[in-house]
Amino acid sequence: MSPQARGVVPPERVEAIMAAKQVAEDAELLLKQVTVDALVKGASFPELSKATGFSTSTLQRWVRELGAVPAGRRREGDWKHSNDVWVQRIQAMRDQAGN
C-alpha cells in the first residue's frame, strides 16, 4: 500500500471510521441501558457498582441521562407506571439503535 498524500483522508477510510464510531456509540448506549435496567428492576447502586466496576457516580449519571427511576426511589403506587415508562423508553432506544 502506497503512502497517502498528507492532509488527504481517503473517503473509504472516513467511511470505515464513521461506521466504527456508530458501532461504538450503539454499544455504549446498550451498555447504559442494560446496566440501568438492573437498577430499575431492583439492584442497588452499591451492589451494582461492586459487580460491574462502574462507580456509583457513573451509575447515577446514566440513570439521569436515560430518565430512569431506580426501584428504591419510587413510591409503591408509582412502580407499575415507572416500569411501563422505562420499558417503553428502552424499546424506543433499541429500535433507534437497530437492536
PDB file of C-alpha atoms in Angstrom, residues 1-97:
ATOM      1  CA  MET A   1       0.000   0.000   0.000  1.00  0.00           C
ATOM      2  CA  SER A   2       1.475   3.313  -1.012  1.00  0.00           C
ATOM      3  CA  PRO A   3       1.503   6.210   1.421  1.00  0.00           C
ATOM      4  CA  GLN A   4      -1.323   8.705   1.144  1.00  0.00           C
ATOM      5  CA  ALA A   5      -0.836  12.397   0.489  1.00  0.00           C
ATOM      6  CA  ARG A   6      -0.615  14.470   3.661  1.00  0.00           C
ATOM      7  CA  GLY A   7      -3.802  16.309   4.506  1.00  0.00           C
ATOM      8  CA  VAL A   8      -5.972  13.942   2.482  1.00  0.00           C
ATOM      9  CA  VAL A   9      -8.034  11.214   4.127  1.00  0.00           C
ATOM     10  CA  PRO A  10      -9.299   8.692   1.606  1.00  0.00           C
ATOM     11  CA  PRO A  11     -13.114   8.526   1.541  1.00  0.00           C
ATOM     12  CA  GLU A  12     -13.131   4.769   2.248  1.00  0.00           C
ATOM     13  CA  ARG A  13     -11.133   5.397   5.466  1.00  0.00           C
ATOM     14  CA  VAL A  14     -13.583   8.111   6.540  1.00  0.00           C
ATOM     15  CA  GLU A  15     -16.494   5.719   5.915  1.00  0.00           C
ATOM     16  CA  ALA A  16     -14.826   2.956   7.929  1.00  0.00           C
ATOM     17  CA  ILE A  17     -14.081   5.332  10.805  1.00  0.00           C
ATOM     18  CA  MET A  18     -17.636   6.687  10.865  1.00  0.00           C
ATOM     19  CA  ALA A  19     -19.097   3.164  10.797  1.00  0.00           C
ATOM     20  CA  ALA A  20     -16.870   2.129  13.702  1.00  0.00           C
ATOM     21  CA  LYS A  21     -17.851   5.269  15.598  1.00  0.00           C
ATOM     22  CA  GLN A  22     -21.541   4.420  15.176  1.00  0.00           C
ATOM     23  CA  VAL A  23     -20.968   0.860  16.415  1.00  0.00           C
ATOM     24  CA  ALA A  24     -19.144   2.223  19.472  1.00  0.00           C
ATOM     25  CA  GLU A  25     -21.953   4.696  20.224  1.00  0.00           C
ATOM     26  CA  ASP A  26     -24.591   1.956  19.869  1.00  0.00           C
ATOM     27  CA  ALA A  27     -22.589  -0.343  22.156  1.00  0.00           C
ATOM     28  CA  GLU A  28     -22.208   2.401  24.763  1.00  0.00           C
ATOM     29  CA  LEU A  29     -25.951   3.095  24.700  1.00  0.00           C
ATOM     30  CA  LEU A  30     -26.758  -0.598  25.063  1.00  0.00           C
ATOM     31  CA  LEU A  31     -24.318  -0.883  27.989  1.00  0.00           C
ATOM     32  CA  LYS A  32     -26.041   2.021  29.725  1.00  0.00           C
ATOM     33  CA  GLN A  33     -29.491   0.567  29.011  1.00  0.00           C
ATOM     34  CA  VAL A  34     -28.837  -2.897  30.422  1.00  0.00           C
ATOM     35  CA  THR A  35     -26.958  -1.500  33.423  1.00  0.00           C
ATOM     36  CA  VAL A  36     -29.677   0.999  34.323  1.00  0.00           C
ATOM     37  CA  ASP A  37     -32.289  -1.684  33.684  1.00  0.00           C
ATOM     38  CA  ALA A  38     -30.745  -3.675  36.547  1.00  0.00           C
ATOM     39  CA  LEU A  39     -31.305  -0.661  38.821  1.00  0.00           C
ATOM     40  CA  VAL A  40     -34.879  -0.268  37.616  1.00  0.00           C
ATOM     41  CA  LYS A  41     -35.500  -3.953  38.323  1.00  0.00           C
ATOM     42  CA  GLY A  42     -34.236  -3.634  41.916  1.00  0.00           C
ATOM     43  CA  ALA A  43     -30.425  -3.744  42.115  1.00  0.00           C
ATOM     44  CA  SER A  44     -28.854  -1.206  44.469  1.00  0.00           C
ATOM     45  CA  PHE A  45     -26.207   1.278  43.392  1.00  0.00           C
ATOM     46  CA  PRO A  46     -23.521  -0.173  45.714  1.00  0.00           C
ATOM     47  CA  GLU A  47     -24.099  -3.804  44.713  1.00  0.00           C
ATOM     48  CA  LEU A  48     -24.179  -2.974  41.005  1.00  0.00           C
ATOM     49  CA  SER A  49     -21.061  -0.836  41.379  1.00  0.00           C
ATOM     50  CA  LYS A  50     -19.250  -3.727  43.047  1.00  0.00           C
ATOM     51  CA  ALA A  51     -20.417  -6.246  40.442  1.00  0.00           C
ATOM     52  CA  THR A  52     -19.573  -4.118  37.378  1.00  0.00           C
ATOM     53  CA  GLY A  53     -16.694  -1.906  38.470  1.00  0.00           C
ATOM     54  CA  PHE A  54     -18.609   1.247  37.481  1.00  0.00           C
ATOM     55  CA  SER A  55     -18.597   3.930  40.172  1.00  0.00           C
ATOM     56  CA  THR A  56     -21.892   4.788  41.820  1.00  0.00           C
ATOM     57  CA  SER A  57     -21.482   8.309  40.396  1.00  0.00           C
ATOM     58  CA  THR A  58     -21.314   6.882  36.878  1.00  0.00           C
ATOM     59  CA  LEU A  59     -24.396   4.746  37.520  1.00  0.00           C
ATOM     60  CA  GLN A  60     -26.294   7.742  38.891  1.00  0.00           C
ATOM     61  CA  ARG A  61     -25.308   9.847  35.864  1.00  0.00           C
ATOM     62  CA  TRP A  62     -26.547   7.125  33.494  1.00  0.00           C
ATOM     63  CA  VAL A  63     -29.864   6.961  35.372  1.00  0.00           C
ATOM     64  CA  ARG A  64     -30.280  10.723  34.905  1.00  0.00           C
ATOM     65  CA  GLU A  65     -29.250  10.568  31.230  1.00  0.00           C
ATOM     66  CA  LEU A  66     -31.780   7.843  30.476  1.00  0.00           C
ATOM     67  CA  GLY A  67     -34.538   9.331  32.636  1.00  0.00           C
ATOM     68  CA  ALA A  68     -34.987   6.178  34.699  1.00  0.00           C
ATOM     69  CA  VAL A  69     -36.269   5.842  38.251  1.00  0.00           C
ATOM     70  CA  PRO A  70     -34.427   3.160  40.242  1.00  0.00           C
ATOM     71  CA  ALA A  71     -36.575   0.723  42.213  1.00  0.00           C
ATOM     72  CA  GLY A  72     -35.546   2.045  45.625  1.00  0.00           C
ATOM     73  CA  ARG A  73     -36.536   5.609  44.761  1.00  0.00           C
ATOM     74  CA  ARG A  74     -40.151   5.016  43.750  1.00  0.00           C
ATOM     75  CA  ARG A  75     -43.235   5.199  45.859  1.00  0.00           C
ATOM     76  CA  GLU A  76     -45.153   1.928  45.832  1.00  0.00           C
ATOM     77  CA  GLY A  77     -48.008   3.321  43.744  1.00  0.00           C
ATOM     78  CA  ASP A  78     -45.607   4.577  41.099  1.00  0.00           C
ATOM     79  CA  TRP A  79     -43.901   1.211  40.472  1.00  0.00           C
ATOM     80  CA  LYS A  80     -46.098  -0.069  37.632  1.00  0.00           C
ATOM     81  CA  HIS A  81     -46.249   3.278  35.844  1.00  0.00           C
ATOM     82  CA  SER A  82     -42.482   3.857  36.172  1.00  0.00           C
ATOM     83  CA  ASN A  83     -41.733   0.354  34.942  1.00  0.00           C
ATOM     84  CA  ASP A  84     -44.053   0.740  31.938  1.00  0.00           C
ATOM     85  CA  VAL A  85     -42.459   4.072  31.019  1.00  0.00           C
ATOM     86  CA  TRP A  86     -38.976   2.601  31.376  1.00  0.00           C
ATOM     87  CA  VAL A  87     -39.786  -0.434  29.232  1.00  0.00           C
ATOM     88  CA  GLN A  88     -41.137   1.875  26.505  1.00  0.00           C
ATOM     89  CA  ARG A  89     -38.008   4.058  26.632  1.00  0.00           C
ATOM     90  CA  ILE A  90     -35.686   1.047  26.434  1.00  0.00           C
ATOM     91  CA  GLN A  91     -37.599  -0.353  23.459  1.00  0.00           C
ATOM     92  CA  ALA A  92     -37.573   3.002  21.664  1.00  0.00           C
ATOM     93  CA  MET A  93     -33.806   3.326  22.178  1.00  0.00           C
ATOM     94  CA  ARG A  94     -33.195  -0.216  20.970  1.00  0.00           C
ATOM     95  CA  ASP A  95     -35.368   0.411  17.917  1.00  0.00           C
ATOM     96  CA  GLN A  96     -33.450   3.588  17.193  1.00  0.00           C
ATOM     97  CA  ALA A  97     -30.111   1.782  17.604  1.00  0.00           C
TER      98      ALA A  97
END
